[in-house]
């Protein structure tokens, strides 16, 4: 090999670039430095000290963290403008000391990267990969190792391989971007993060079929869309939030469909947020810091959501809203999210409303409280929108009620709040409501009479069908008060029907007398406080039905007689 950094073409010939899904050798490069100012044999380590074995004694000590490098001023300052200035400034303070000491606490990349810098300055080969090139490039810029100071310096050589690594291989692009996490401020300032993000966006949007499903990059999730278009989700979901935001912004600028961006954001959130502890930079952070990071992350996710209608699912937005309330995000953001979910309710399905409850100490399977908030927000919106389709939302919530009614730990207050969340005109009848209430009472037999009565107040007798009313009057799970009320109303309705029938056959007086007698009996009992009295009322209702049928038969006979007499 020639004593210079290999060009991109030479690197590609020796180490062919392959996309990560298809496999292949990773890109690497050996940087050959220019002729050194001092000839050295080797850089060796002894405990926390590094020494350069050379014929000339060292006259410079550079401390990086807990490690000290015993070096030579001529070798280092000839290629680093920053060290040159520090040595010049220290020389006036040293008062003729044979060795100068410098402290580099804020060097990007730390000890490993500085070791590579020292090797370069002394003419040793520097082996770099996609994982190490970004910290090395940042360190070279920090130390001001440009061609202006020495031809063939580290900055241009690191830049050449960095550009090649970013654009030649999908896998290497992510390695470069992940390595930027440890040198984040410098990587952003030098636009390495942006260049990686733009490269990822370009590849994701222009070569969707280059990565075959089922390979290394396949996410194996059939629920996130066509794998031809979503092959890049898995790798992007490994990025931490600030780099993920940068990539999504780049993808948006490429004109990617909003629905695909929404799916990608949902995929990222599903990967990061089921965890019990929040991981940042591969370290478990303290609880108070984790909560702050979670809040900032959720707020960032909300702000980056595509604005287009239906670009994200209702279920994802509900999960995001739940996270937002848990992490105490900005109130304006949570209100904005509530309104967005509420505006989608008319097109939602019951499955969209099922949000898993993973909070410690909460035994319910699904979070009903979050749905109550959204339904209440929808009611406010519908009052402003004359074209609101309340009946669609009524059917949706009735279906949701039937789904969650069986949950053993669903509190009465939450169930009742959801029953009462919609106005009466949202339902054409209360049949579905009655079905959900009956399911809830069956799953919660230990409820008190008062609690059962409070749940049943949401439905009304006249909004039930005939079959539903008959079932309710025979339903032992309903409180006695409600059953009694329904039976009385049934008697009144039958009495009214009998009044109409008897008026046609001149029997109105008898019917009024019967109604008065029956009603007096009910009033004397004090609205029936025992099962025996309920049974008695049921028998009276059956007797009244028989009488009504007899009256109707009598009416038909009279009508026939009238017709026959007219013909005579």
XYZ file of C-alpha atoms in Angstrom:
568
model
C 0.000 0.000 0.000
C 1.095 3.528 -0.727
C 1.937 5.849 2.182
C -1.156 7.957 1.886
C -4.775 7.641 2.710
C -6.536 5.392 0.259
C -9.040 7.156 -1.958
C -12.703 6.236 -1.851
C -12.274 4.212 -5.028
C -9.308 2.316 -3.594
C -11.170 1.568 -0.365
C -14.158 0.312 -2.331
C -11.959 -1.973 -4.420
C -10.249 -3.508 -1.397
C -13.308 -3.572 0.874
C -16.407 -3.754 -1.353
C -19.458 -1.905 -0.004
C -22.621 -3.897 0.491
C -25.966 -2.906 1.916
C -26.606 -4.214 5.391
C -29.510 -6.444 4.399
C -27.465 -8.181 1.752
C -24.452 -8.615 4.039
C -20.839 -8.021 3.027
C -17.676 -6.736 4.638
C -17.887 -3.456 6.566
C -16.035 -0.468 5.168
C -12.723 0.388 6.796
C -9.741 2.533 5.915
C -6.095 2.859 6.892
C -4.975 6.479 7.126
C -1.344 6.922 6.214
C 0.047 10.141 7.692
C 2.658 12.358 6.001
C 6.304 12.214 7.000
C 6.568 12.668 10.796
C 8.513 15.489 12.421
C 10.048 12.996 14.873
C 10.885 9.383 14.144
C 9.349 7.088 16.768
C 9.395 3.343 17.120
C 6.219 2.638 19.052
C 3.455 4.045 21.255
C 3.134 1.867 24.336
C 0.960 1.906 27.445
C 2.021 1.403 31.070
C -0.977 1.504 33.399
C -2.464 4.995 32.956
C 0.511 6.360 31.048
C 1.314 6.269 27.341
C 4.900 6.639 26.170
C 6.379 7.218 22.730
C 9.534 5.193 22.283
C 11.943 7.498 20.443
C 15.571 8.602 20.522
C 14.520 12.054 21.767
C 13.247 12.514 25.295
C 9.634 13.620 25.648
C 9.014 17.265 26.514
C 5.212 17.397 26.525
C 2.626 15.686 28.756
C -0.999 15.756 27.601
C -3.599 14.521 30.066
C -6.909 13.213 28.706
C -9.205 12.064 31.472
C -7.186 9.832 33.818
C -4.531 9.042 31.219
C -1.288 10.904 30.532
C 0.490 10.876 27.186
C 4.246 11.593 27.283
C 4.898 13.170 23.893
C 7.075 15.570 21.932
C 6.113 19.159 21.260
C 7.526 19.174 17.751
C 5.498 16.132 16.640
C 2.217 17.451 18.048
C 2.306 21.186 17.404
C 3.444 20.706 13.803
C 0.005 19.255 12.962
C -2.302 20.809 15.601
C -2.994 24.519 15.641
C -4.832 24.219 18.946
C -1.940 22.475 20.727
C 0.438 24.966 19.133
C -1.382 27.845 20.818
C -1.571 26.044 24.161
C 2.168 25.254 24.105
C 3.018 28.848 23.186
C 0.839 30.138 26.036
C 2.255 27.633 28.540
C 5.851 28.335 27.521
C 5.691 31.795 29.065
C 4.377 30.291 32.312
C 6.799 27.374 32.526
C 9.855 29.512 33.399
C 12.243 27.293 31.464
C 10.858 23.909 32.602
C 11.959 21.012 30.423
C 8.444 19.557 30.064
C 5.072 21.215 29.545
C 1.765 19.814 30.848
C -1.527 20.284 28.985
C -5.038 19.208 30.032
C -7.609 18.165 27.381
C -10.756 17.315 29.335
C -13.182 18.306 26.579
C -11.548 16.493 23.663
C -14.255 14.806 21.478
C -13.902 11.041 21.530
C -11.756 10.890 24.664
C -8.740 8.652 25.157
C -9.314 6.219 22.277
C -9.601 9.006 19.749
C -6.586 10.875 21.094
C -4.548 7.680 20.791
C -5.370 7.661 17.065
C -4.399 11.341 16.827
C -1.043 10.646 18.474
C -0.411 7.737 16.106
C -1.138 9.999 13.163
C 1.176 12.772 14.425
C 4.052 10.286 14.854
C 3.562 8.672 11.444
C 1.930 5.440 12.584
C -0.913 3.977 10.532
C -4.401 4.784 11.786
C -7.038 2.114 11.203
C -10.505 3.698 11.092
C -14.001 2.306 10.563
C -17.491 3.729 10.277
C -17.771 3.475 14.066
C -14.612 5.485 14.818
C -14.470 8.001 11.961
C -16.953 10.560 13.382
C -15.160 10.983 16.769
C -11.816 11.151 14.926
C -13.130 13.796 12.550
C -14.507 15.844 15.480
C -11.204 15.531 17.390
C -9.247 16.614 14.320
C -11.410 19.738 14.024
C -11.139 20.394 17.758
C -7.325 20.215 17.510
C -7.367 22.283 14.270
C -5.468 19.713 12.194
C -6.069 21.264 8.778
C -4.042 21.459 5.560
C -3.297 25.108 6.316
C -0.934 23.919 9.032
C 0.484 20.807 7.382
C -0.239 19.345 3.940
C -1.991 15.981 4.139
C -3.222 16.658 7.667
C -5.899 14.685 9.519
C -9.005 16.779 8.795
C -9.085 16.305 4.988
C -8.209 12.610 5.255
C -10.867 11.934 7.873
C -13.355 13.940 5.815
C -12.702 11.815 2.713
C -13.445 8.523 4.447
C -16.353 10.017 6.402
C -18.098 11.081 3.189
C -17.490 7.666 1.656
C -18.772 5.769 4.730
C -21.940 7.874 4.898
C -22.981 7.424 1.285
C -21.576 4.014 0.356
C -23.374 1.738 2.820
C -26.715 1.890 4.631
C -25.286 -0.006 7.590
C -22.210 2.225 7.844
C -24.363 5.344 7.727
C -26.101 4.191 10.888
C -22.798 3.271 12.507
C -21.525 6.798 11.857
C -24.750 8.313 13.194
C -24.756 6.144 16.331
C -21.129 7.064 17.025
C -22.143 10.733 16.941
C -24.018 10.271 20.225
C -20.796 10.436 22.228
C -19.619 13.605 20.421
C -23.056 15.122 19.872
C -22.325 18.896 20.040
C -19.350 18.656 17.686
C -21.099 16.222 15.351
C -24.024 18.615 14.989
C -21.814 21.652 14.521
C -19.790 19.876 11.821
C -23.101 18.772 10.213
C -22.207 15.080 10.432
C -25.638 14.282 11.900
C -27.388 16.195 9.134
C -25.334 14.519 6.404
C -26.138 11.090 7.821
C -29.821 11.994 8.131
C -29.982 13.240 4.544
C -28.238 10.084 3.306
C -30.702 7.860 5.185
C -33.662 9.862 3.866
C -32.352 9.642 0.312
C -31.895 5.879 0.471
C -35.225 5.284 2.231
C -37.167 7.308 -0.328
C -35.387 6.428 -3.579
C -34.459 2.748 -3.241
C -37.407 1.117 -1.408
C -36.944 -2.238 -3.144
C -33.174 -2.484 -2.699
C -33.602 -4.265 0.630
C -35.468 -7.528 0.300
C -37.988 -8.464 3.027
C -36.833 -11.009 5.571
C -33.189 -9.943 5.553
C -31.097 -8.414 8.311
C -33.043 -5.194 8.119
C -36.529 -6.681 8.053
C -38.575 -5.757 11.111
C -40.763 -8.854 10.906
C -43.872 -6.882 11.788
C -46.695 -7.338 9.310
C -48.817 -4.721 11.054
C -46.756 -1.701 10.112
C -47.429 -1.728 6.398
C -45.918 -3.102 3.218
C -42.382 -4.342 3.929
C -41.312 -2.984 0.548
C -41.855 0.536 1.869
C -41.067 0.032 5.554
C -37.798 -1.890 5.425
C -35.998 1.106 6.964
C -38.168 1.299 10.104
C -36.118 -1.151 12.171
C -32.789 0.645 11.762
C -34.274 4.106 12.275
C -35.983 2.952 15.473
C -32.537 2.295 17.013
C -31.722 6.021 16.974
C -32.128 8.166 20.046
C -34.743 10.901 19.921
C -32.650 13.886 18.746
C -31.129 11.946 15.837
C -34.495 10.359 15.074
C -36.041 13.829 14.793
C -33.293 14.902 12.395
C -33.843 11.824 10.199
C -37.634 12.294 10.140
C -37.232 15.950 9.141
C -34.946 14.890 6.292
C -37.443 12.232 5.206
C -40.247 14.811 5.219
C -38.207 17.080 2.956
C -37.865 14.178 0.511
C -41.652 14.177 0.088
C -42.313 10.796 1.723
C -45.994 9.976 2.250
C -47.318 11.275 5.607
C -48.892 7.872 6.359
C -45.478 6.211 6.089
C -43.886 8.815 8.356
C -46.683 8.307 10.878
C -46.077 4.557 10.867
C -42.358 5.096 11.374
C -42.939 7.350 14.388
C -45.341 4.776 15.866
C -42.746 2.040 15.304
C -40.074 4.076 17.095
C -42.362 4.754 20.065
C -43.370 1.089 20.357
C -39.698 0.142 20.538
C -38.655 2.684 23.179
C -41.584 3.136 25.558
C -42.721 -0.292 26.802
C -39.572 -0.388 28.929
C -39.772 -0.147 32.711
C -36.654 2.073 32.733
C -35.835 4.693 30.153
C -32.474 4.146 28.486
C -30.372 7.035 27.277
C -26.920 6.645 25.770
C -27.026 2.971 26.816
C -27.071 3.924 30.511
C -29.966 3.665 32.945
C -30.482 7.193 34.196
C -31.915 8.287 37.587
C -35.694 8.338 37.930
C -36.095 12.144 38.005
C -33.927 12.544 34.919
C -35.701 9.689 33.166
C -39.056 11.409 33.722
C -37.715 14.634 32.268
C -36.276 12.805 29.252
C -39.569 10.999 28.713
C -41.522 14.250 28.849
C -39.206 15.938 26.344
C -39.324 12.860 24.109
C -43.142 12.710 24.072
C -43.379 16.425 23.360
C -40.912 15.991 20.486
C -42.933 13.111 19.043
C -46.138 15.177 19.153
C -44.461 18.132 17.452
C -43.040 15.992 14.630
C -46.338 14.258 13.772
C -47.477 14.837 10.171
C -50.265 17.396 10.087
C -52.180 15.656 7.315
C -55.518 14.105 8.279
C -55.438 10.340 8.934
C -51.629 10.241 8.626
C -51.523 8.520 12.022
C -53.980 6.097 13.595
C -56.390 6.998 16.362
C -54.999 4.200 18.533
C -51.444 5.533 18.244
C -52.586 9.051 19.140
C -54.429 7.714 22.194
C -51.311 5.866 23.331
C -49.283 9.022 22.775
C -51.824 11.063 24.732
C -51.684 8.538 27.575
C -47.887 8.841 27.640
C -48.189 12.610 27.555
C -50.513 12.712 30.553
C -48.289 10.266 32.435
C -45.148 12.307 31.789
C -46.970 15.630 32.398
C -46.314 17.259 29.038
C -47.221 20.848 28.289
C -50.976 21.402 28.745
C -51.370 23.108 25.355
C -49.838 20.066 23.635
C -52.098 17.588 25.435
C -55.179 19.692 24.564
C -54.037 19.810 20.941
C -53.639 16.042 20.889
C -57.034 15.472 22.539
C -58.698 17.633 19.905
C -56.953 15.765 17.097
C -58.105 12.379 18.408
C -61.626 13.706 18.988
C -61.825 14.875 15.371
C -61.089 11.293 14.249
C -63.703 9.508 16.402
C -66.374 9.420 13.691
C -64.124 7.180 11.544
C -62.701 5.044 14.376
C -63.383 1.423 15.261
C -63.662 -0.098 18.724
C -60.178 -1.590 18.387
C -58.769 1.920 17.902
C -59.954 2.870 21.399
C -58.341 -0.068 23.185
C -55.305 1.401 24.951
C -53.397 -1.021 27.141
C -52.986 -0.007 30.766
C -49.394 -0.744 31.802
C -49.208 1.550 34.813
C -48.063 0.054 38.100
C -50.901 -0.391 40.563
C -53.643 -0.312 37.901
C -55.303 -3.697 37.445
C -57.570 -2.764 34.536
C -56.588 -4.073 31.131
C -57.536 -0.946 29.211
C -57.326 2.742 30.026
C -60.952 3.943 30.079
C -60.079 7.368 31.483
C -58.223 8.421 28.333
C -61.257 7.512 26.205
C -63.568 9.517 28.484
C -61.380 12.608 27.989
C -61.461 12.250 24.215
C -65.222 11.660 24.066
C -65.798 14.762 26.174
C -63.550 16.717 23.809
C -65.574 15.375 20.878
C -68.842 16.583 22.426
C -67.373 20.097 22.658
C -66.299 19.903 19.002
C -69.697 18.584 17.868
C -71.445 21.570 19.442
C -69.433 23.819 17.119
C -69.886 21.589 14.071
C -73.421 21.256 12.765
C -72.393 18.400 10.486
C -71.114 16.184 13.297
C -72.206 12.564 12.962
C -73.079 11.834 16.569
C -74.773 8.548 15.763
C -71.462 7.104 14.481
C -69.729 7.979 17.734
C -72.731 6.672 19.710
C -72.394 3.243 18.078
C -68.619 3.363 18.611
C -68.867 4.084 22.329
C -71.605 1.483 22.854
C -69.338 -1.107 21.253
C -66.438 0.046 23.424
C -68.620 -0.161 26.537
C -69.522 -3.751 25.716
C -65.824 -4.524 25.227
C -64.611 -3.131 28.563
C -67.696 -3.984 30.662
C -66.286 -7.422 31.494
C -63.134 -6.010 33.117
C -63.394 -6.982 36.773
C -61.516 -3.944 38.079
C -63.322 -1.304 36.047
C -64.574 1.247 38.580
C -68.248 2.194 38.664
C -67.415 5.888 38.370
C -65.398 5.361 35.177
C -68.060 3.151 33.622
C -70.814 5.627 34.489
C -68.765 8.596 33.214
C -68.427 6.860 29.868
C -72.157 6.050 29.832
C -73.011 9.701 30.396
C -70.304 11.207 28.157
C -72.505 11.479 25.054
C -75.805 13.388 24.767
C -79.082 11.465 24.304
C -79.323 12.333 20.609
C -76.137 10.384 19.910
C -78.157 7.145 20.054
C -81.288 6.164 18.158
C -82.152 3.692 20.940
C -80.740 2.501 24.258
C -80.659 -1.188 23.345
C -76.862 -1.362 23.007
C -76.517 0.710 26.151
C -78.718 -1.735 28.058
C -76.670 -4.666 26.743
C -73.412 -3.064 27.986
C -74.965 -2.261 31.385
C -76.234 -5.818 31.760
C -72.774 -7.185 30.926
C -71.191 -4.876 33.500
C -73.680 -5.916 36.221
C -73.093 -9.571 35.416
C -69.295 -9.152 35.676
C -69.617 -7.184 38.946
C -72.122 -9.048 41.157
C -70.777 -7.461 44.344
C -72.067 -3.970 43.501
C -74.398 -2.381 46.014
C -78.012 -1.625 45.150
C -77.173 2.071 45.003
C -74.262 1.504 42.617
C -76.362 -0.649 40.308
C -79.099 1.972 40.300
C -76.645 4.758 39.428
C -75.370 2.755 36.444
C -78.881 2.056 35.162
C -79.967 5.708 35.171
C -78.171 6.175 31.834
C -80.886 4.242 29.932
C -84.541 5.190 29.522
C -87.588 2.953 29.249
C -89.123 4.618 26.195
C -85.802 4.346 24.288
C -85.741 0.547 24.545
C -87.341 -1.814 22.060
C -90.222 -4.081 23.114
C -87.910 -7.093 23.391
C -85.361 -5.133 25.446
C -88.090 -3.910 27.810
C -89.440 -7.406 28.309
C -85.922 -8.683 29.026
C -85.264 -5.855 31.497
C -88.433 -6.593 33.464
C -87.356 -10.197 33.895
C -83.685 -9.342 34.607
C -82.770 -10.154 38.223
C -79.444 -8.306 37.861
C -81.187 -4.934 37.578
C -81.984 -3.144 40.849
C -85.570 -3.498 42.124
C -86.137 0.216 41.742
C -85.409 0.126 38.017
C -87.458 -3.063 37.436
C -90.408 -1.562 39.323
C -90.191 1.660 37.353
C -90.115 -0.214 34.069
C -93.147 -2.316 35.080
C -95.146 0.720 36.084
C -94.333 2.402 32.799
C -95.301 -0.809 30.990
C -98.664 -0.758 32.795
C -99.200 2.877 31.871
C -98.430 2.182 28.224
C -100.809 -0.779 28.133
C -103.452 1.227 29.928
C -103.163 3.962 27.344
C -103.456 1.390 24.596
C -106.544 -0.074 26.281
C -108.056 3.390 26.582
C -107.676 3.937 22.861
C -109.187 0.529 22.083
C -112.116 0.829 24.463
C -112.973 4.269 23.177
C -113.760 2.613 19.869
C -116.136 0.215 21.557
C -117.485 2.528 24.301
C -115.593 0.900 27.204
C -113.552 3.920 28.307
C -115.114 4.137 31.780
C -114.228 0.559 32.710
C -110.598 1.024 31.617
C -110.154 4.169 33.679
C -111.483 2.328 36.707
C -109.024 -0.569 36.138
C -106.080 1.824 35.707
C -107.016 3.713 38.874
C -107.307 0.516 40.889
C -103.955 -0.844 39.646
C -102.123 2.434 40.223
C -103.563 2.728 43.738
C -102.296 -0.742 44.493
C -98.786 0.223 43.399
C -98.815 3.441 45.404
C -99.974 1.576 48.510
C -97.055 -0.855 48.208
C -94.495 1.967 48.152
C -93.095 1.075 44.731
C -92.501 -2.619 45.465
C -89.613 -3.368 47.767
C -89.532 -7.152 47.543
C -89.288 -9.880 44.935
C -92.821 -11.135 45.736
C -94.328 -7.783 44.934
C -92.342 -7.674 41.665
C -93.825 -11.028 40.705
C -97.297 -9.736 41.553
C -96.815 -6.740 39.289
C -95.626 -9.041 36.518
C -98.831 -11.108 36.851
C -100.929 -7.952 36.676
C -99.073 -6.892 33.540
C -99.800 -10.304 31.991
C -103.491 -10.022 32.974
C -103.677 -6.589 31.401
C -102.140 -7.982 28.231
C -104.810 -10.694 28.132
C -107.544 -8.111 28.662
C -106.072 -5.971 25.917
C -106.089 -8.925 23.533
C -109.720 -9.674 24.421
C -110.681 -6.070 23.786
C -108.958 -6.134 20.415
C -110.807 -9.352 19.477
C -114.050 -7.755 20.567
C -113.310 -4.707 18.448
C -112.713 -6.878 15.378
C -116.033 -8.678 15.896
C -117.909 -5.387 16.216
C -116.291 -4.069 13.052
C -117.368 -7.196 11.150
C -120.926 -6.833 12.455
C -121.045 -3.172 11.406
C -119.852 -4.070 7.894
C -122.377 -6.898 7.494
C -125.288 -4.677 8.641
C -124.311 -1.997 6.108
C -124.489 -4.475 3.248
C -127.995 -5.612 4.339
